[in-house]
Amino acid sequence: MEEWARNYQHLLREQLPFLSGHTPDAATFHRVFARLDTEAFEDVLGAWLQAIVPQEKGEGIALDGKTISRTGVHLVAAFTHTMQSVLFEQGTEMKGKELVVGPAVLAHIPLKDHIVTGDAMFAQRKICEQIVTAEGGYVFTVKGNQEKLEQDIRLYFQDLPFQAPLTTNRMVTYWKGRKEKRIMRMSDDPHLLSYLQWPGVTHVWECTREVKRKGETTREVAVGIASFPQGLAKLATTEHLNQYLRGHWGIENALHRTRDVSFNEDKATIRKGKAPQIMAALKNLVISILHRGTVRSFPTAFRQFAAHPEELFSFLGLPEVAKATVLA
């Protein structure tokens, strides 16, 4: 950051005159970032991103956690499926506290008419109740942490009652020699839902996933719960359910993996104070801005902006140095 500011003083002088000649050195960045109020910083970034990121009715919002390597900082982010942008992120230095941070993250984002997706960790009564109270919906996998709930759902699909209401969707995809077949079954059986007594649940589902690659076949069967509020009832189909489950993993590929691969987060040596969390929030900001600008390849965009920094100012909407909007 220090090198970039020093190398492009002439551009900063035109675009950001209050920084020209006064840009901090690396030690100052380290010192200031280590002491910043992370909650206040994330509140400001979250409010700004939610203001600029369009969210359609029925948008999926992935909730997932990530640990910053060698720091002990655990972060939980809310990430939109379609725009692939971070709406809010909050961290804790206490392992296992993701379930405390999760509800706090949800409290900072708009949930009405949106579907929250997450892995089994977030299949908790209080979290589901929080979502449906805010007039949102959810799609969660259920595993051993809710053992009785998992057993009840698996038993239902193994021995379906007579004339059980059931919809099925089959999907086959091919990618680099890998064949994946997914069979989704979903039910809104009122007898089962009444028996489960789970906050807001409108459907239960079972997803059988079979993957063939290099002559080997793996098979797994996952089950879960879903809630589609009245305003999103038209989305209560196996096709949409499949899309929400697949869309959830965008947070791993388009956020967590991008921070690791494109920004070398796991190899970073910034570990003091609040600096790792502040840097993670800044990376989220960059990722969200680039995704909103339809950037397809981060390495390509980085090279383009490094070779033609004036295009970065144009991309960010600073018109004084404007040659062309970069489309990477």
GROMACS .gro file of C-alpha atoms in nm:
model
  328
    1MET     CA    1   0.000   0.000   0.000
    2GLU     CA    2   0.287   0.234   0.083
    3GLU     CA    3   0.469   0.151  -0.241
    4TRP     CA    4   0.159   0.203  -0.455
    5ALA     CA    5   0.091   0.544  -0.303
    6ARG     CA    6   0.454   0.650  -0.347
    7ASN     CA    7   0.472   0.531  -0.708
    8TYR     CA    8   0.157   0.714  -0.818
    9GLN     CA    9   0.184   1.044  -0.636
   10HIS     CA   10   0.105   1.235  -0.956
   11LEU     CA   11  -0.231   1.058  -0.989
   12LEU     CA   12  -0.314   1.094  -0.622
   13ARG     CA   13  -0.237   1.466  -0.645
   14GLU     CA   14  -0.511   1.504  -0.906
   15GLN     CA   15  -0.767   1.266  -0.758
   16LEU     CA   16  -0.708   1.279  -0.382
   17PRO     CA   17  -0.519   1.600  -0.312
   18PHE     CA   18  -0.561   1.566   0.064
   19LEU     CA   19  -0.340   1.254   0.051
   20SER     CA   20  -0.079   1.387  -0.188
   21GLY     CA   21   0.257   1.410  -0.017
   22HIS     CA   22   0.117   1.280   0.309
   23THR     CA   23   0.068   0.909   0.245
   24PRO     CA   24   0.162   0.686   0.542
   25ASP     CA   25   0.454   0.449   0.535
   26ALA     CA   26   0.419   0.077   0.601
   27ALA     CA   27   0.492   0.108   0.973
   28THR     CA   28   0.215   0.364   1.011
   29PHE     CA   29  -0.033   0.137   0.834
   30HIS     CA   30   0.065  -0.147   1.067
   31ARG     CA   31   0.037   0.068   1.379
   32VAL     CA   32  -0.297   0.228   1.289
   33PHE     CA   33  -0.462  -0.093   1.165
   34ALA     CA   34  -0.356  -0.275   1.483
   35ARG     CA   35  -0.540  -0.017   1.696
   36LEU     CA   36  -0.855   0.049   1.493
   37ASP     CA   37  -1.199  -0.028   1.635
   38THR     CA   38  -1.290  -0.329   1.422
   39GLU     CA   39  -1.661  -0.317   1.508
   40ALA     CA   40  -1.694   0.047   1.403
   41PHE     CA   41  -1.485  -0.016   1.090
   42GLU     CA   42  -1.697  -0.316   0.985
   43ASP     CA   43  -2.018  -0.124   1.057
   44VAL     CA   44  -1.914   0.153   0.816
   45LEU     CA   45  -1.801  -0.087   0.542
   46GLY     CA   46  -2.112  -0.303   0.582
   47ALA     CA   47  -2.350  -0.007   0.561
   48TRP     CA   48  -2.177   0.124   0.247
   49LEU     CA   49  -2.170  -0.214   0.072
   50GLN     CA   50  -2.536  -0.280   0.149
   51ALA     CA   51  -2.617   0.058  -0.004
   52ILE     CA   52  -2.442  -0.015  -0.334
   53VAL     CA   53  -2.500  -0.390  -0.376
   54PRO     CA   54  -2.837  -0.459  -0.544
   55GLN     CA   55  -3.036  -0.737  -0.380
   56GLU     CA   56  -3.331  -0.887  -0.560
   57LYS     CA   57  -3.625  -1.048  -0.384
   58GLY     CA   58  -3.530  -1.407  -0.305
   59GLU     CA   59  -3.155  -1.336  -0.308
   60GLY     CA   60  -2.949  -1.605  -0.138
   61ILE     CA   61  -2.717  -1.490   0.140
   62ALA     CA   62  -2.446  -1.736   0.242
   63LEU     CA   63  -2.339  -1.740   0.606
   64ASP     CA   64  -2.003  -1.900   0.672
   65GLY     CA   65  -1.691  -1.869   0.885
   66LYS     CA   66  -1.317  -1.860   0.815
   67THR     CA   67  -1.012  -1.855   1.040
   68ILE     CA   68  -0.726  -1.624   0.945
   69SER     CA   69  -0.419  -1.845   0.943
   70ARG     CA   70  -0.178  -1.810   1.239
   71THR     CA   71  -0.379  -1.533   1.405
   72GLY     CA   72  -0.656  -1.699   1.604
   73VAL     CA   73  -0.911  -1.463   1.449
   74HIS     CA   74  -1.235  -1.632   1.341
   75LEU     CA   75  -1.457  -1.440   1.098
   76VAL     CA   76  -1.820  -1.494   0.998
   77ALA     CA   77  -1.938  -1.328   0.676
   78ALA     CA   78  -2.271  -1.278   0.499
   79PHE     CA   79  -2.209  -1.311   0.123
   80THR     CA   80  -2.464  -1.264  -0.156
   81HIS     CA   81  -2.505  -1.552  -0.402
   82THR     CA   82  -2.571  -1.342  -0.713
   83MET     CA   83  -2.354  -1.030  -0.677
   84GLN     CA   84  -2.089  -1.219  -0.476
   85SER     CA   85  -2.041  -0.932  -0.234
   86VAL     CA   86  -1.987  -0.919   0.140
   87LEU     CA   87  -2.278  -0.751   0.315
   88PHE     CA   88  -2.123  -0.772   0.661
   89GLU     CA   89  -1.848  -0.956   0.845
   90GLN     CA   90  -1.766  -0.981   1.213
   91GLY     CA   91  -1.489  -1.160   1.397
   92THR     CA   92  -1.399  -1.311   1.730
   93GLU     CA   93  -1.076  -1.434   1.884
   94MET     CA   94  -1.254  -1.704   2.081
   95LYS     CA   95  -1.275  -2.034   1.893
   96GLY     CA   96  -1.622  -2.186   1.892
   97LYS     CA   97  -1.787  -1.846   1.921
   98GLU     CA   98  -1.896  -1.844   1.556
   99LEU     CA   99  -2.247  -1.929   1.678
  100VAL     CA  100  -2.243  -1.609   1.883
  101VAL     CA  101  -2.109  -1.402   1.594
  102GLY     CA  102  -2.352  -1.552   1.339
  103PRO     CA  103  -2.666  -1.393   1.490
  104ALA     CA  104  -2.479  -1.063   1.526
  105VAL     CA  105  -2.394  -1.071   1.154
  106LEU     CA  106  -2.756  -1.145   1.065
  107ALA     CA  107  -2.868  -0.853   1.280
  108HIS     CA  108  -2.663  -0.618   1.057
  109ILE     CA  109  -2.809  -0.721   0.721
  110PRO     CA  110  -3.154  -0.704   0.556
  111LEU     CA  111  -3.323  -1.044   0.585
  112LYS     CA  112  -3.674  -0.971   0.463
  113ASP     CA  113  -3.753  -1.162   0.142
  114HIS     CA  114  -3.404  -1.314   0.134
  115ILE     CA  115  -3.291  -1.674   0.187
  116VAL     CA  116  -3.003  -1.739   0.427
  117THR     CA  117  -2.794  -2.048   0.348
  118GLY     CA  118  -2.543  -2.220   0.570
  119ASP     CA  119  -2.386  -2.547   0.674
  120ALA     CA  120  -2.497  -2.757   0.969
  121MET     CA  121  -2.326  -2.531   1.223
  122PHE     CA  122  -2.594  -2.266   1.175
  123ALA     CA  123  -2.892  -2.503   1.191
  124GLN     CA  124  -2.986  -2.368   1.533
  125ARG     CA  125  -3.332  -2.288   1.667
  126LYS     CA  126  -3.240  -1.934   1.774
  127ILE     CA  127  -3.083  -1.849   1.439
  128CYS     CA  128  -3.381  -1.986   1.244
  129GLU     CA  129  -3.619  -1.798   1.470
  130GLN     CA  130  -3.421  -1.476   1.418
  131ILE     CA  131  -3.444  -1.515   1.040
  132VAL     CA  132  -3.817  -1.588   1.021
  133THR     CA  133  -3.894  -1.310   1.269
  134ALA     CA  134  -3.722  -1.073   1.025
  135GLU     CA  135  -3.947  -1.213   0.746
  136GLY     CA  136  -3.666  -1.401   0.575
  137GLY     CA  137  -3.615  -1.765   0.487
  138TYR     CA  138  -3.338  -2.020   0.521
  139VAL     CA  139  -3.186  -2.335   0.373
  140PHE     CA  140  -2.963  -2.526   0.615
  141THR     CA  141  -2.797  -2.866   0.609
  142VAL     CA  142  -2.863  -3.078   0.918
  143LYS     CA  143  -2.598  -3.307   1.064
  144GLY     CA  144  -2.494  -3.458   1.394
  145ASN     CA  145  -2.509  -3.135   1.591
  146GLN     CA  146  -2.889  -3.172   1.563
  147GLU     CA  147  -2.888  -3.549   1.590
  148LYS     CA  148  -3.260  -3.608   1.651
  149LEU     CA  149  -3.363  -3.366   1.377
  150GLU     CA  150  -3.128  -3.538   1.132
  151GLN     CA  151  -3.254  -3.885   1.227
  152ASP     CA  152  -3.619  -3.781   1.189
  153ILE     CA  153  -3.563  -3.637   0.841
  154ARG     CA  154  -3.356  -3.933   0.720
  155LEU     CA  155  -3.615  -4.178   0.850
  156TYR     CA  156  -3.892  -3.988   0.672
  157PHE     CA  157  -3.721  -4.014   0.332
  158GLN     CA  158  -3.616  -4.377   0.388
  159ASP     CA  159  -3.972  -4.485   0.460
  160LEU     CA  160  -4.205  -4.236   0.292
  161PRO     CA  161  -4.563  -4.236   0.421
  162PHE     CA  162  -4.842  -4.330   0.180
  163GLN     CA  163  -4.917  -4.043  -0.062
  164ALA     CA  164  -4.648  -3.828   0.098
  165PRO     CA  165  -4.622  -3.487  -0.074
  166LEU     CA  166  -4.292  -3.508  -0.257
  167THR     CA  167  -4.120  -3.325  -0.542
  168THR     CA  168  -3.801  -3.444  -0.710
  169ASN     CA  169  -3.536  -3.281  -0.925
  170ARG     CA  170  -3.244  -3.447  -1.104
  171MET     CA  171  -2.943  -3.254  -1.224
  172VAL     CA  172  -2.632  -3.380  -1.405
  173THR     CA  173  -2.326  -3.159  -1.461
  174TYR     CA  174  -1.989  -3.222  -1.629
  175TRP     CA  175  -1.670  -3.033  -1.552
  176LYS     CA  176  -1.311  -3.126  -1.645
  177GLY     CA  177  -1.375  -3.499  -1.666
  178ARG     CA  178  -1.594  -3.494  -1.356
  179LYS     CA  179  -1.957  -3.604  -1.370
  180GLU     CA  180  -2.187  -3.505  -1.087
  181LYS     CA  181  -2.543  -3.628  -1.049
  182ARG     CA  182  -2.768  -3.469  -0.789
  183ILE     CA  183  -3.110  -3.598  -0.692
  184MET     CA  184  -3.307  -3.355  -0.479
  185ARG     CA  185  -3.621  -3.460  -0.295
  186MET     CA  186  -3.830  -3.213  -0.097
  187SER     CA  187  -4.146  -3.241   0.108
  188ASP     CA  188  -4.381  -3.005   0.290
  189ASP     CA  189  -4.566  -3.284   0.470
  190PRO     CA  190  -4.766  -3.100   0.739
  191HIS     CA  191  -4.761  -3.402   0.973
  192LEU     CA  192  -4.380  -3.415   0.973
  193LEU     CA  193  -4.341  -3.038   1.003
  194SER     CA  194  -4.580  -3.033   1.298
  195TYR     CA  195  -4.386  -3.316   1.460
  196LEU     CA  196  -4.048  -3.144   1.413
  197GLN     CA  197  -4.168  -2.820   1.576
  198TRP     CA  198  -3.877  -2.624   1.425
  199PRO     CA  199  -3.900  -2.242   1.395
  200GLY     CA  200  -4.037  -2.139   1.056
  201VAL     CA  201  -3.969  -2.470   0.878
  202THR     CA  202  -4.183  -2.515   0.567
  203HIS     CA  203  -3.993  -2.798   0.395
  204VAL     CA  204  -3.747  -3.078   0.457
  205TRP     CA  205  -3.512  -3.203   0.188
  206GLU     CA  206  -3.275  -3.482   0.093
  207CYS     CA  207  -2.994  -3.441  -0.161
  208THR     CA  208  -2.818  -3.748  -0.303
  209ARG     CA  209  -2.492  -3.649  -0.468
  210GLU     CA  210  -2.297  -3.895  -0.684
  211VAL     CA  211  -1.962  -3.794  -0.833
  212LYS     CA  212  -1.768  -3.994  -1.092
  213ARG     CA  213  -1.408  -3.899  -1.166
  214LYS     CA  214  -1.118  -4.102  -1.304
  215GLY     CA  215  -1.313  -4.425  -1.272
  216GLU     CA  216  -1.399  -4.368  -0.906
  217THR     CA  217  -1.746  -4.299  -0.774
  218THR     CA  218  -1.834  -4.131  -0.446
  219ARG     CA  219  -2.184  -4.098  -0.307
  220GLU     CA  220  -2.322  -3.895  -0.019
  221VAL     CA  221  -2.671  -3.820   0.107
  222ALA     CA  222  -2.732  -3.491   0.287
  223VAL     CA  223  -3.054  -3.379   0.453
  224GLY     CA  224  -3.174  -3.044   0.573
  225ILE     CA  225  -3.447  -2.796   0.649
  226ALA     CA  226  -3.583  -2.500   0.457
  227SER     CA  227  -3.812  -2.208   0.520
  228PHE     CA  228  -3.981  -2.018   0.238
  229PRO     CA  229  -4.194  -1.731   0.372
  230GLN     CA  230  -4.524  -1.650   0.209
  231GLY     CA  231  -4.374  -1.379  -0.009
  232LEU     CA  232  -4.124  -1.630  -0.152
  233ALA     CA  233  -4.358  -1.928  -0.185
  234LYS     CA  234  -4.294  -1.950  -0.561
  235LEU     CA  235  -3.930  -2.035  -0.485
  236ALA     CA  236  -4.029  -2.347  -0.290
  237THR     CA  237  -3.930  -2.587  -0.567
  238THR     CA  238  -3.657  -2.849  -0.587
  239GLU     CA  239  -3.496  -2.655  -0.874
  240HIS     CA  240  -3.461  -2.341  -0.664
  241LEU     CA  241  -3.352  -2.544  -0.362
  242ASN     CA  242  -3.073  -2.696  -0.571
  243GLN     CA  243  -2.967  -2.348  -0.679
  244TYR     CA  244  -2.952  -2.224  -0.320
  245LEU     CA  245  -2.742  -2.521  -0.209
  246ARG     CA  246  -2.498  -2.481  -0.498
  247GLY     CA  247  -2.499  -2.102  -0.465
  248HIS     CA  248  -2.398  -2.126  -0.101
  249TRP     CA  249  -2.053  -2.256  -0.189
  250GLY     CA  250  -1.979  -1.935  -0.377
  251ILE     CA  251  -1.862  -1.797  -0.044
  252GLU     CA  252  -1.585  -2.057  -0.040
  253ASN     CA  253  -1.472  -2.004  -0.399
  254ALA     CA  254  -1.541  -1.635  -0.459
  255LEU     CA  255  -1.451  -1.503  -0.113
  256HIS     CA  256  -1.244  -1.731   0.110
  257ARG     CA  257  -1.041  -1.891  -0.168
  258THR     CA  258  -0.993  -1.553  -0.340
  259ARG     CA  259  -0.854  -1.402  -0.020
  260ASP     CA  260  -0.616  -1.699   0.012
  261VAL     CA  261  -0.507  -1.728  -0.352
  262SER     CA  262  -0.528  -1.376  -0.494
  263PHE     CA  263  -0.439  -1.188  -0.175
  264ASN     CA  264  -0.216  -1.453  -0.009
  265GLU     CA  265  -0.405  -1.414   0.319
  266ASP     CA  266  -0.281  -1.741   0.469
  267LYS     CA  267   0.080  -1.635   0.404
  268ALA     CA  268   0.042  -1.283   0.538
  269THR     CA  269   0.276  -1.172   0.816
  270ILE     CA  270   0.034  -0.911   0.954
  271ARG     CA  271  -0.063  -1.058   1.288
  272LYS     CA  272  -0.056  -0.784   1.554
  273GLY     CA  273  -0.361  -0.645   1.728
  274LYS     CA  274  -0.663  -0.579   1.510
  275ALA     CA  275  -0.461  -0.550   1.188
  276PRO     CA  276  -0.544  -0.901   1.049
  277GLN     CA  277  -0.917  -0.837   1.085
  278ILE     CA  278  -0.891  -0.489   0.934
  279MET     CA  279  -0.696  -0.625   0.637
  280ALA     CA  280  -0.957  -0.901   0.589
  281ALA     CA  281  -1.230  -0.635   0.584
  282LEU     CA  282  -1.038  -0.432   0.325
  283LYS     CA  283  -0.993  -0.741   0.108
  284ASN     CA  284  -1.367  -0.804   0.134
  285LEU     CA  285  -1.423  -0.448   0.016
  286VAL     CA  286  -1.197  -0.491  -0.288
  287ILE     CA  287  -1.351  -0.829  -0.376
  288SER     CA  288  -1.703  -0.686  -0.353
  289ILE     CA  289  -1.618  -0.382  -0.567
  290LEU     CA  290  -1.449  -0.593  -0.835
  291HIS     CA  291  -1.736  -0.842  -0.847
  292ARG     CA  292  -1.986  -0.558  -0.872
  293GLY     CA  293  -1.781  -0.424  -1.163
  294THR     CA  294  -1.809  -0.761  -1.343
  295VAL     CA  295  -1.438  -0.838  -1.312
  296ARG     CA  296  -1.397  -1.203  -1.409
  297SER     CA  297  -1.030  -1.261  -1.338
  298PHE     CA  298  -0.867  -1.099  -1.038
  299PRO     CA  299  -0.506  -1.168  -1.152
  300THR     CA  300  -0.586  -1.011  -1.490
  301ALA     CA  301  -0.741  -0.708  -1.323
  302PHE     CA  302  -0.444  -0.667  -1.089
  303ARG     CA  303  -0.198  -0.674  -1.379
  304GLN     CA  304  -0.411  -0.435  -1.584
  305PHE     CA  305  -0.445  -0.184  -1.300
  306ALA     CA  306  -0.074  -0.209  -1.217
  307ALA     CA  307   0.022  -0.139  -1.580
  308HIS     CA  308  -0.244   0.132  -1.627
  309PRO     CA  309  -0.327   0.284  -1.286
  310GLU     CA  310  -0.534   0.558  -1.449
  311GLU     CA  311  -0.783   0.286  -1.542
  312LEU     CA  312  -0.822   0.201  -1.174
  313PHE     CA  313  -0.937   0.557  -1.102
  314SER     CA  314  -1.180   0.533  -1.391
  315PHE     CA  315  -1.307   0.196  -1.266
  316LEU     CA  316  -1.367   0.346  -0.922
  317GLY     CA  317  -1.566   0.630  -1.073
  318LEU     CA  318  -1.305   0.903  -1.028
  319PRO     CA  319  -1.342   1.086  -1.362
  320GLU     CA  320  -1.048   1.327  -1.354
  321VAL     CA  321  -0.810   1.052  -1.461
  322ALA     CA  322  -1.027   0.868  -1.711
  323LYS     CA  323  -0.912   0.677  -2.013
  324ALA     CA  324  -1.133   0.368  -2.021
  325THR     CA  325  -1.328   0.149  -1.788
  326VAL     CA  326  -1.137  -0.169  -1.736
  327LEU     CA  327  -1.316  -0.493  -1.817
  328ALA     CA  328  -1.097  -0.777  -1.700
   0.00000   0.00000   0.00000
